Coordinates of N, CA and C in Angstrom, one line a residue:
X256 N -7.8 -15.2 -0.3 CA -6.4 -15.2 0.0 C -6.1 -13.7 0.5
X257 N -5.8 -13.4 1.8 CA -5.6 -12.4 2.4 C -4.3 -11.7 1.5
X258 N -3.0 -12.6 1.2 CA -2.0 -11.9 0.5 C -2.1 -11.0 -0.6
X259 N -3.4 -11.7 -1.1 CA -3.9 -10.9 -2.4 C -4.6 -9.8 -2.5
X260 N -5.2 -10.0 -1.2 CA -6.0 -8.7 -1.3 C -5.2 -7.4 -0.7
X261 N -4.6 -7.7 -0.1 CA -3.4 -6.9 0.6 C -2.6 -6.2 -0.7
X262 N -2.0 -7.5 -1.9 CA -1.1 -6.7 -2.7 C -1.9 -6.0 -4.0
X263 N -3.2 -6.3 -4.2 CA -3.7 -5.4 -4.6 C -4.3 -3.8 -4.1
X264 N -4.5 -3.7 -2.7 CA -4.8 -2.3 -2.3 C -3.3 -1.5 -2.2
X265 N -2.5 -2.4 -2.0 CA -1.1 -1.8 -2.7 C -0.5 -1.4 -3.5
X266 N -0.7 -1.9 -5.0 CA -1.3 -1.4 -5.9 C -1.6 -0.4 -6.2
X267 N -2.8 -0.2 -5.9 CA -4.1 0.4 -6.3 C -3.9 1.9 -5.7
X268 N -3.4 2.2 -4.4 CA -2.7 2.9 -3.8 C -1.2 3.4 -4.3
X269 N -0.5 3.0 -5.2 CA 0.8 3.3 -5.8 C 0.5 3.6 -7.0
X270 N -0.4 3.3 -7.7 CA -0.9 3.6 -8.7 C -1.5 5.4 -8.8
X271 N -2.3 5.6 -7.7 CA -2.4 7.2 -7.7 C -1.8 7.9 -7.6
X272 N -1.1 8.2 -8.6 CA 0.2 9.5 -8.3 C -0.3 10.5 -9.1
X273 N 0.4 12.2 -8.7 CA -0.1 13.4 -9.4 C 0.6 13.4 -10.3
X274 N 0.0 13.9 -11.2 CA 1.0 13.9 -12.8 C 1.9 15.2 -12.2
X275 N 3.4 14.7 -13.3 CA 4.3 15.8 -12.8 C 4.2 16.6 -13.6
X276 N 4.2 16.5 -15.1 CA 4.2 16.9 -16.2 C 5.9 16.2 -16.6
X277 N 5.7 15.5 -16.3 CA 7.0 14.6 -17.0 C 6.8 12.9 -16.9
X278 N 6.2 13.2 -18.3 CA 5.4 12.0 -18.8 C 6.5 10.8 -18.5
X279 N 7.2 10.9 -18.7 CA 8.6 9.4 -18.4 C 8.4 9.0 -16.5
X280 N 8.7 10.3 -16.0 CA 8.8 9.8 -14.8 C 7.3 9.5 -13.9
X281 N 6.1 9.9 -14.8 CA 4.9 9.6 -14.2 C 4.5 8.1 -14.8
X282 N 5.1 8.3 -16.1 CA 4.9 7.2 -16.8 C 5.9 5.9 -15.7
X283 N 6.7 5.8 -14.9 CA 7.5 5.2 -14.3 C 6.7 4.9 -13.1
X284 N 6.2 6.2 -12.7 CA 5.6 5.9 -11.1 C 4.2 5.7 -11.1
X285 N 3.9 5.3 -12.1 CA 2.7 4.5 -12.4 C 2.9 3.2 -12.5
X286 N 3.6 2.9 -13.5 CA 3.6 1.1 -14.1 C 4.4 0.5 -12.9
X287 N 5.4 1.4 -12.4 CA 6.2 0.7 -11.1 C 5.5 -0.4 -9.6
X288 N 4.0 0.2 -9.2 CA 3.8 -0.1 -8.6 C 2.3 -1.5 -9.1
X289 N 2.5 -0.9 -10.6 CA 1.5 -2.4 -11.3 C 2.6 -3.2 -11.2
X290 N 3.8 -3.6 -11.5 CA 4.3 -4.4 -11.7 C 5.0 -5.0 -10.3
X291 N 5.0 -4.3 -9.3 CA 5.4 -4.5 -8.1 C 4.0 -5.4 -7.6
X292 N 3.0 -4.6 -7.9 CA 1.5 -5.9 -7.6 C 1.7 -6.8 -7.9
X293 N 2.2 -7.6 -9.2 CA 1.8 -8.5 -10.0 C 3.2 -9.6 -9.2
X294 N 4.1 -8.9 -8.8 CA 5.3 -9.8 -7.8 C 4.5 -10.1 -6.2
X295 N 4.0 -9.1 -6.1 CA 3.2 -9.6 -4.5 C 2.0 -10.3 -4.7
X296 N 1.3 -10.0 -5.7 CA 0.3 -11.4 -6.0 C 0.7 -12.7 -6.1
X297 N 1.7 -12.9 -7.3 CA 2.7 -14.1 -6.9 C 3.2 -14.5 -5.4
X298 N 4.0 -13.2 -5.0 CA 4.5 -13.9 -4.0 C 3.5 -14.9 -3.0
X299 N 2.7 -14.2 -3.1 CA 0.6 -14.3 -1.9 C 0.5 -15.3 -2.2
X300 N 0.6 -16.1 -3.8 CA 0.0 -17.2 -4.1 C 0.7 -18.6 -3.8
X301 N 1.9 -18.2 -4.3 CA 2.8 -19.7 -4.7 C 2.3 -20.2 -3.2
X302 N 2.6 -20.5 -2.1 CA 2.6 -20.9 -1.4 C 1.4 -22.1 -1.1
X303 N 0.5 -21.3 -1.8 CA -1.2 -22.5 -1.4 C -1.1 -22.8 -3.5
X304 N -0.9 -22.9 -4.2 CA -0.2 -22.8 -5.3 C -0.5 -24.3 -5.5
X305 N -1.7 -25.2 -6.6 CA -1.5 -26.6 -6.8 C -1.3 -26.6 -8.0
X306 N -1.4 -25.5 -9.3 CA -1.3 -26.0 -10.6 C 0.0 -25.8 -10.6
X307 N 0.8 -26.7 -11.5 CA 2.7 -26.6 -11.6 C 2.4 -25.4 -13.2
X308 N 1.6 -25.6 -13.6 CA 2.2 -24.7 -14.6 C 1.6 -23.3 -14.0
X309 N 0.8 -23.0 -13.8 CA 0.5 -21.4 -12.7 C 1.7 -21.2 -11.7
X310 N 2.2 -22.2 -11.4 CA 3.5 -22.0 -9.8 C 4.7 -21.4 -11.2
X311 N 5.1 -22.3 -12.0 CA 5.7 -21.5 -12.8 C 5.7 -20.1 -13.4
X312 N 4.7 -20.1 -13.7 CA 4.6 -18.7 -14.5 C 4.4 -17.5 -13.4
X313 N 4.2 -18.2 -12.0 CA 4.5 -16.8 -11.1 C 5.6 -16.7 -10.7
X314 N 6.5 -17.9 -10.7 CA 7.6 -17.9 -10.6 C 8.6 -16.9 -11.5
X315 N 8.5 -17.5 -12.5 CA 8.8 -16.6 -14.1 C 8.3 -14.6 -14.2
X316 N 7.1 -14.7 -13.4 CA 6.6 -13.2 -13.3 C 7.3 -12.3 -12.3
X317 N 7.6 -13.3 -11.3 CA 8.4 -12.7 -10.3 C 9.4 -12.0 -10.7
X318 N 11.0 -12.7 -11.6 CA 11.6 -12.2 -12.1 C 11.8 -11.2 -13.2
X319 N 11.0 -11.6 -14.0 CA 10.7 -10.6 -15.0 C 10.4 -9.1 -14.8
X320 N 9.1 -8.9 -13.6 CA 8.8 -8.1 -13.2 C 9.7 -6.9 -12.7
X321 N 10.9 -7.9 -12.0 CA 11.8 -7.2 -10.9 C 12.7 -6.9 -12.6
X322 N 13.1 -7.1 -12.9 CA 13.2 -6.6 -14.2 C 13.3 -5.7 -14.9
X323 N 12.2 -5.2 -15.4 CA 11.1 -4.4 -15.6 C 11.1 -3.5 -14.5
X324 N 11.0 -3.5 -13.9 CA 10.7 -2.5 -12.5 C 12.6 -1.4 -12.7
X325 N 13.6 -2.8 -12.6 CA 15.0 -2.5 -12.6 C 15.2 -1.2 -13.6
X326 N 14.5 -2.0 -15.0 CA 14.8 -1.2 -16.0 C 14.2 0.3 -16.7
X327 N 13.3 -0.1 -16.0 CA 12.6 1.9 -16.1 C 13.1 2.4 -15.4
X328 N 13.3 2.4 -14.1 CA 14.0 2.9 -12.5 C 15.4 3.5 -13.4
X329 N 16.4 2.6 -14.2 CA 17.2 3.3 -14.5 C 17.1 3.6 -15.9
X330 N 16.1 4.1 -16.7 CA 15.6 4.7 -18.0 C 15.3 6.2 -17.2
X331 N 15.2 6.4 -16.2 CA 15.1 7.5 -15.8 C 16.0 8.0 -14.6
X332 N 17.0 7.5 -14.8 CA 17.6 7.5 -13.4 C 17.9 7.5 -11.6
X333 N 16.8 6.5 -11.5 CA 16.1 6.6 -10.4 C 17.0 5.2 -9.4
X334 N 17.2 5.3 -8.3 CA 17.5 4.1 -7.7 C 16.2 2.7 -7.7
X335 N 17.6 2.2 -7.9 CA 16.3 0.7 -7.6 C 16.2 0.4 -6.9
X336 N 15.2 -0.3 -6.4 CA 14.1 -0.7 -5.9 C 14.9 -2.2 -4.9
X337 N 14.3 -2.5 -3.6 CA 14.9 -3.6 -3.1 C 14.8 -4.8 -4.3
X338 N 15.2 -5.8 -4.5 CA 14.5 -7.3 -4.6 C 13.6 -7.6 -4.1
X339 N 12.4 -8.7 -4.3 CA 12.1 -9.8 -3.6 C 12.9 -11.0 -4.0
X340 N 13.1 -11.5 -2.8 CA 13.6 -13.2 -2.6 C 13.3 -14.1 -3.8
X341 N 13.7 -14.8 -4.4 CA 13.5 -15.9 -5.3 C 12.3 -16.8 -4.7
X342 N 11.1 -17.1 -5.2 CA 10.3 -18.3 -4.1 C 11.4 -19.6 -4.4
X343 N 11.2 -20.4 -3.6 CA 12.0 -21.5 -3.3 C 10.7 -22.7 -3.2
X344 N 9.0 -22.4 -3.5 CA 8.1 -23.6 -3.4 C 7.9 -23.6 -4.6

């Protein structure tokens, strides 16, 4: 699945950041872009997607994540981040 492999070198790539010496905000711009994978992996999948309980729980990850993403962003006071779209399959 090309989407996946895509939202992992994205990832993996957002994941290298220089420490600042401000453990909160490295600690932010680290997990931010794990948890941003784990919504683009979903998003990559649902679509070819046959187990209903897998389609759910990326469904469910999707939100959560954005979430999570929302809620550190403002633990440090940083702007949030766009949405992704709700899947609709």
């Amino acid at each position: 699945m090309q989407g996946n492999e895509a939202a992992m070198t994205k990832m993996m790539a957002g994941m290298n950041v220089q420490a600042t010496g401000d453990i909160d905000r490295d600690f932010v711009a680290m997990m931010a872009p794990h948890h941003q994978g784990a919504i683009d992996m979903c998003v990559a999948f649902l679509p070819y997607a046959q187990n209903p309980q897998l389609k759910r729980l990326c469904q469910e990850i999707i939100v959560t994540q954005q979430q999570e993403i929302a809620a550190m962003f403002l633990a440090i006071g940083k702007d949030l981040p766009p949405s992704t779209p709700a899947p609709t399959r």
